[in-house]
Coordinates of N, CA and C in Angstrom, one line a residue:
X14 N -71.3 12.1 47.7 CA -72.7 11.8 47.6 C -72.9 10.8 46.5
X15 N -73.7 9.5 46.7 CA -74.0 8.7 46.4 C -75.0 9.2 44.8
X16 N -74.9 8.9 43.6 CA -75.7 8.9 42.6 C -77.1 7.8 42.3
X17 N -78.1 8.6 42.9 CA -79.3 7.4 42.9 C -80.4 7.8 41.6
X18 N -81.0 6.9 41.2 CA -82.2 6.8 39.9 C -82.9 8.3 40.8
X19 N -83.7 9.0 39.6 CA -84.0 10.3 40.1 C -85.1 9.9 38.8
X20 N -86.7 10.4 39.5 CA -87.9 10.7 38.3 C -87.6 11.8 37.7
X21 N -87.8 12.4 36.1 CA -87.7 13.8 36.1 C -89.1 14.1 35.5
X22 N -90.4 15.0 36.3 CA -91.0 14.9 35.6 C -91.9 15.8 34.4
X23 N -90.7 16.6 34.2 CA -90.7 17.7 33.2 C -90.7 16.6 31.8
X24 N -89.7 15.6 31.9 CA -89.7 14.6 30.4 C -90.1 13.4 31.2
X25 N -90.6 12.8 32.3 CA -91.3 11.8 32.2 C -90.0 10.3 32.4
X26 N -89.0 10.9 33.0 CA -87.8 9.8 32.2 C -87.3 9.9 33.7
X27 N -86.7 8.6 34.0 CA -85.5 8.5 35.3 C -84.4 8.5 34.4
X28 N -84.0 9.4 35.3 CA -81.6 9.7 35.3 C -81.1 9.3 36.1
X29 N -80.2 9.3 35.8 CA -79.1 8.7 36.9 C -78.0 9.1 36.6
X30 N -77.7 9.9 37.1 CA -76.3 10.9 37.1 C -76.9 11.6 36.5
X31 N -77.7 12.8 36.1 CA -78.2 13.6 35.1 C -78.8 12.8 33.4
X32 N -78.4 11.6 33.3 CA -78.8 10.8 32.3 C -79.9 10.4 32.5
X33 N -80.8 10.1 31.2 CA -81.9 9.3 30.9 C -81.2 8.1 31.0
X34 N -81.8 6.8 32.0 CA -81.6 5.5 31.8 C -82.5 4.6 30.9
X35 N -81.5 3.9 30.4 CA -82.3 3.0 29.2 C -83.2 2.3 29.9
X36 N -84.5 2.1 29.5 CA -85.7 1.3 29.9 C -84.7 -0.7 29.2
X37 N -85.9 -1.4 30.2 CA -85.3 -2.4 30.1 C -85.2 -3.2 28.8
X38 N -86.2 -2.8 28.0 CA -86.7 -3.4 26.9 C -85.5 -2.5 25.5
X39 N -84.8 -1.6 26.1 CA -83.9 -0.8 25.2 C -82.9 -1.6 25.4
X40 N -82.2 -1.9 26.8 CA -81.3 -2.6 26.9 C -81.3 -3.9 26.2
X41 N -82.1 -4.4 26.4 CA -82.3 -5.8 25.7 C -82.1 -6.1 24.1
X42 N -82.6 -4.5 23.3 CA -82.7 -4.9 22.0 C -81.3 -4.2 21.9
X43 N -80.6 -3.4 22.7 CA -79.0 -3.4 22.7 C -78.3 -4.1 22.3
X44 N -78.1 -4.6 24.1 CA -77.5 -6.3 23.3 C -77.8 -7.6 22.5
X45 N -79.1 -7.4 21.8 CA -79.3 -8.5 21.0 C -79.3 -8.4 19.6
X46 N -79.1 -7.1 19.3 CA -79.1 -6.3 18.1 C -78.2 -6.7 18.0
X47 N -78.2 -7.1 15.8 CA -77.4 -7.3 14.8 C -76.3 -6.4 14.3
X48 N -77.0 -4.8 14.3 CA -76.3 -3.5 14.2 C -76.2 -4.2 12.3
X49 N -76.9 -4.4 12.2 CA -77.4 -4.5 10.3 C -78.4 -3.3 10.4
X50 N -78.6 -3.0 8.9 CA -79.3 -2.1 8.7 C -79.5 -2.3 7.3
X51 N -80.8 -2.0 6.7 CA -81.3 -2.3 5.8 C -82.3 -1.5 5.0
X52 N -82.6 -1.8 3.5 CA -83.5 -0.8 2.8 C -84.9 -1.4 3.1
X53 N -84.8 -2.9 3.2 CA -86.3 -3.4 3.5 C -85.8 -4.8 4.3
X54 N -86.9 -5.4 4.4 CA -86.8 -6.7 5.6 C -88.3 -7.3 6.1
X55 N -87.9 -8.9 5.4 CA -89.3 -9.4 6.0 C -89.1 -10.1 6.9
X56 N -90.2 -9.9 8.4 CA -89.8 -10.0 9.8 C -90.9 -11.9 9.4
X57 N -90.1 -12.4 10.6 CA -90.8 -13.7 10.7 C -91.7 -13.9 10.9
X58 N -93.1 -12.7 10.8 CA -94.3 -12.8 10.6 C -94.8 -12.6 9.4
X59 N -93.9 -12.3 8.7 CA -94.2 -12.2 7.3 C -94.9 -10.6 7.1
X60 N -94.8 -9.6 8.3 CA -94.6 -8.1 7.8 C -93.3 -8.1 7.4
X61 N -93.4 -6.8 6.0 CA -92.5 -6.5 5.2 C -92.6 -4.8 6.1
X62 N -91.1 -4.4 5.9 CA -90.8 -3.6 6.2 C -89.8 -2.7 5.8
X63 N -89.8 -1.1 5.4 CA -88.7 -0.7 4.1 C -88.0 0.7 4.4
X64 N -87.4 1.2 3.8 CA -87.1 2.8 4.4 C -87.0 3.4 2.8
X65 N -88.1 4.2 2.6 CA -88.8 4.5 1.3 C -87.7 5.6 1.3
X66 N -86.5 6.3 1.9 CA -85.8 7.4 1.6 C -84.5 6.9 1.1
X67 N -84.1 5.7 1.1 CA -83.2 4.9 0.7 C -83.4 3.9 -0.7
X68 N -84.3 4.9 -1.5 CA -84.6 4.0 -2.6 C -83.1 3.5 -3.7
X69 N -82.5 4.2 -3.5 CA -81.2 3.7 -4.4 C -81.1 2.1 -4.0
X70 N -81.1 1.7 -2.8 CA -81.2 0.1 -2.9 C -82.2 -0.7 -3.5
X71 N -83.0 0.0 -4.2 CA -84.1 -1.2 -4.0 C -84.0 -2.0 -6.0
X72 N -84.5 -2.6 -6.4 CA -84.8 -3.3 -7.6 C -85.4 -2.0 -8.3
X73 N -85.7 -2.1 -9.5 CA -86.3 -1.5 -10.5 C -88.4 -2.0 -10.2
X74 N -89.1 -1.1 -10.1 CA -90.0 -0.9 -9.6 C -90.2 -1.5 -8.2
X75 N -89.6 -2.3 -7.2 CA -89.5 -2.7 -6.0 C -90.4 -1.7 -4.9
X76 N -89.8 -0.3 -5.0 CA -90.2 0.7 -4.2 C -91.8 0.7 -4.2
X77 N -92.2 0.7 -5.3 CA -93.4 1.4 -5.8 C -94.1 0.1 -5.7
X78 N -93.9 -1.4 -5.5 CA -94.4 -2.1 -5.1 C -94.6 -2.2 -3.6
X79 N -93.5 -2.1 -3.3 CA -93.9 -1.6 -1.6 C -95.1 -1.0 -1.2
X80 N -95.0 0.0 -1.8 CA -95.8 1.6 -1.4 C -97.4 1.0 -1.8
X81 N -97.4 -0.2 -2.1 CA -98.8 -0.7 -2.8 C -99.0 -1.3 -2.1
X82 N -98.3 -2.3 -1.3 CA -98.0 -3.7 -0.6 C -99.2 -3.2 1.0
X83 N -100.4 -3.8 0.8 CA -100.7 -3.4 2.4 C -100.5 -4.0 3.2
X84 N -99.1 -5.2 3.2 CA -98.4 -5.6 4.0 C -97.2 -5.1 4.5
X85 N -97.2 -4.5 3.8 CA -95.6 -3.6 4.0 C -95.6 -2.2 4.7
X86 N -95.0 -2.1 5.4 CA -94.7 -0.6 6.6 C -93.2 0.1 6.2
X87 N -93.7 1.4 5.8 CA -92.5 2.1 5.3 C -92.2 2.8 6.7
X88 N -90.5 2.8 7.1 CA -90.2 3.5 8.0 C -89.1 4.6 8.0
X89 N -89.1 5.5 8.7 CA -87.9 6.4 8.5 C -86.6 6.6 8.6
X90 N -86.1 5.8 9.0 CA -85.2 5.2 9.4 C -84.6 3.6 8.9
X91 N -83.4 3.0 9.0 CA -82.7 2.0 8.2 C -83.6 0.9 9.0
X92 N -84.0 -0.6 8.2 CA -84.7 -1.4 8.8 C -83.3 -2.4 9.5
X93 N -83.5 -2.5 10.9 CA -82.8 -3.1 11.6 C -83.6 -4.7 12.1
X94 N -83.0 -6.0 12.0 CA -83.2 -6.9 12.4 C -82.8 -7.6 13.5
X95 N -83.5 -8.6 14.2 CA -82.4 -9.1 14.7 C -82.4 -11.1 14.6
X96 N -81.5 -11.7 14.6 CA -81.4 -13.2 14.5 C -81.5 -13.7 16.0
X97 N -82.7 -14.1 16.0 CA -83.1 -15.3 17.0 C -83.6 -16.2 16.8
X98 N -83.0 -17.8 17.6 CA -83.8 -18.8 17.8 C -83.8 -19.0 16.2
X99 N -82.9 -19.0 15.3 CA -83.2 -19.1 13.8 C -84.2 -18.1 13.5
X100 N -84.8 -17.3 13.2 CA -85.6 -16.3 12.8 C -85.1 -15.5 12.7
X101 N -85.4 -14.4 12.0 CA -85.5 -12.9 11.6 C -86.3 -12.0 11.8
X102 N -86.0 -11.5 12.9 CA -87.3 -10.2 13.3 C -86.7 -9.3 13.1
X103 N -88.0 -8.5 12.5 CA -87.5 -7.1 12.6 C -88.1 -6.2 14.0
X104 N -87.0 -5.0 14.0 CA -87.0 -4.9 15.4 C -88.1 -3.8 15.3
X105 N -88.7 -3.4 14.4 CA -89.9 -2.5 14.7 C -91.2 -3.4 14.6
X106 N -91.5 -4.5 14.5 CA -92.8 -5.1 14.4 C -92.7 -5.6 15.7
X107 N -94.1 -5.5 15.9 CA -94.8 -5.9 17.2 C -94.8 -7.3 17.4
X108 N -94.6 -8.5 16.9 CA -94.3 -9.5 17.2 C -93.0 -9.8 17.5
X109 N -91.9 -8.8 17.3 CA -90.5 -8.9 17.7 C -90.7 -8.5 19.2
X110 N -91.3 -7.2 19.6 CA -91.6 -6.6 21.1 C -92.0 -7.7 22.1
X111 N -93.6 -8.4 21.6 CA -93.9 -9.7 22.3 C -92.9 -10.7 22.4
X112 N -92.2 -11.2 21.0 CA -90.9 -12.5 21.8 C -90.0 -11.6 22.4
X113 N -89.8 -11.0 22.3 CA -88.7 -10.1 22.9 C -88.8 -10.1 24.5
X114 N -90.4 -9.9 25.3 CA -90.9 -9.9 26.6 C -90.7 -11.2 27.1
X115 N -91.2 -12.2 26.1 CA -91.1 -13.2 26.5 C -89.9 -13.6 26.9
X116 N -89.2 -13.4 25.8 CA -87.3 -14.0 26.1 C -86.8 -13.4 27.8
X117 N -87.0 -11.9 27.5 CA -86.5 -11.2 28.9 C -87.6 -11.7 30.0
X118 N -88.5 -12.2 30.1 CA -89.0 -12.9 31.0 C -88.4 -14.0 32.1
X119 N -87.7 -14.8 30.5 CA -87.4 -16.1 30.7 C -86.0 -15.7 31.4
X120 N -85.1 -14.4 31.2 CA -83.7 -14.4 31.4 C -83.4 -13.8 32.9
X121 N -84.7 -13.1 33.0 CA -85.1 -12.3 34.0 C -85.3 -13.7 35.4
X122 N -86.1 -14.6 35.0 CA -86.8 -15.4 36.4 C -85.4 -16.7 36.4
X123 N -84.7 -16.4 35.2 CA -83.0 -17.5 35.8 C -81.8 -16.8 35.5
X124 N -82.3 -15.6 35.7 CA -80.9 -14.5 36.1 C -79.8 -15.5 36.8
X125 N -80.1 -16.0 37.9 CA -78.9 -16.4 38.9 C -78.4 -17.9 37.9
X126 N -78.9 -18.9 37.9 CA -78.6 -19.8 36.7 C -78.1 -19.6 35.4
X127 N -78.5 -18.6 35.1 CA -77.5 -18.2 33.6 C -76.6 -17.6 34.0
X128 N -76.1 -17.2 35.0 CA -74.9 -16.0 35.8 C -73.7 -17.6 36.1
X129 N -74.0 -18.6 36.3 CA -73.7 -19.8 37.4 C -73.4 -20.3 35.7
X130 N -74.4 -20.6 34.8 CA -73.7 -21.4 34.1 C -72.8 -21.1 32.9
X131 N -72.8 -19.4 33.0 CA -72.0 -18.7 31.9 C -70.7 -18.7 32.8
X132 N -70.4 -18.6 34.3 CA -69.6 -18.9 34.6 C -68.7 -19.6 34.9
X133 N -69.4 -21.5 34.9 CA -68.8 -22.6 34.4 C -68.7 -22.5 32.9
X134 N -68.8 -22.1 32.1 CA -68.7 -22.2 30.6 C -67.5 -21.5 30.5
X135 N -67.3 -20.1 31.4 CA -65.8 -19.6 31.3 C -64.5 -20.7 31.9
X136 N -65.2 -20.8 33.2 CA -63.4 -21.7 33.4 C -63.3 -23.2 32.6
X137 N -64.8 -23.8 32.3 CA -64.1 -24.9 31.4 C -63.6 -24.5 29.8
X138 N -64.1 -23.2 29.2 CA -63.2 -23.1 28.1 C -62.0 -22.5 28.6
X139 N -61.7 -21.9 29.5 CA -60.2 -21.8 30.2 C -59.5 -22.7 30.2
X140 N -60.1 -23.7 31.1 CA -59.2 -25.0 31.3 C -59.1 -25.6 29.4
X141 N -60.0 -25.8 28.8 CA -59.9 -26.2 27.1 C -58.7 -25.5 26.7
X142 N -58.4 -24.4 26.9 CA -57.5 -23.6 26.4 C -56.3 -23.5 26.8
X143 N -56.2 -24.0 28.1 CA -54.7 -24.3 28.8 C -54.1 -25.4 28.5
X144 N -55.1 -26.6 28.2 CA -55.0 -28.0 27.7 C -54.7 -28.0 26.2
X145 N -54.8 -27.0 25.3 CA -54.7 -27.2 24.1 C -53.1 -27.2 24.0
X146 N -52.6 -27.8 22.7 CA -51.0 -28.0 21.9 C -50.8 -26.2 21.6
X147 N -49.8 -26.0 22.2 CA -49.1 -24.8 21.5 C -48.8 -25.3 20.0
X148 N -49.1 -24.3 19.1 CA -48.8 -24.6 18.2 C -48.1 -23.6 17.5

């Protein structure tokens, strides 16, 4: 018997094999994620962002400027970023979510073109690599 996506709607979630599957937008910040983690972090919108339980990192009165800061969003957990396109988002602000749709937009409607050109990018660094000097 074949294992197919299944609604469950006791939690609201599709499984697949008995698992919750990751929504798309999870997958995405999967693989784009830094896997940094941090006590605070200002996202390329210029929200500040902190984990007020982790104060051992922070400067001497730092914390307590945060906690004042009504630009700053304390969260519970370690602040995770991620590096794109030169920038620094943080991955809980809402302007990371929006470029984030946008990018998966963009990867989404040239799925087959990025599949075609990541695949010439493997055999010509193959061929680079066969051609190089043993050294």
């Amino acid at each position: 018997m074949r294992n197919t996506p299944r609604y469950d709607p006791e939690t609201g979630e599709w499984k697949y094999g008995g698992k919750r599957m990751m929504t798309k937008f999870e997958n995405f910040e999967r693989a784009f994620d830094g896997h940094v983690g941090s006590c605070s972090a200002t996202c390329a919108c210029g929200r500040v962002f902190y984990n007020p339980d982790r104060s051992w990192d922070f400067e001497e009165n730092e914390l307590e400027d945060l906690e004042k800061d009504p630009n700053a969003t304390g969260l519970d957990y370690a602040v995770s970023f991620v590096e794109f396109e030169g920038q620094t988002n943080v991955m809980a602000c809402d302007c990371w979510h929006n470029r984030a749709k946008q990018i998966m937009g963009f990867l989404d409607s040239h799925a087959n073109k990025i599949a075609e050109y990541l695949k010439l990018e493997k055999e010509r660094k193959t061929q680079e690599a066969e051609n190089s000097p043993v050294v």
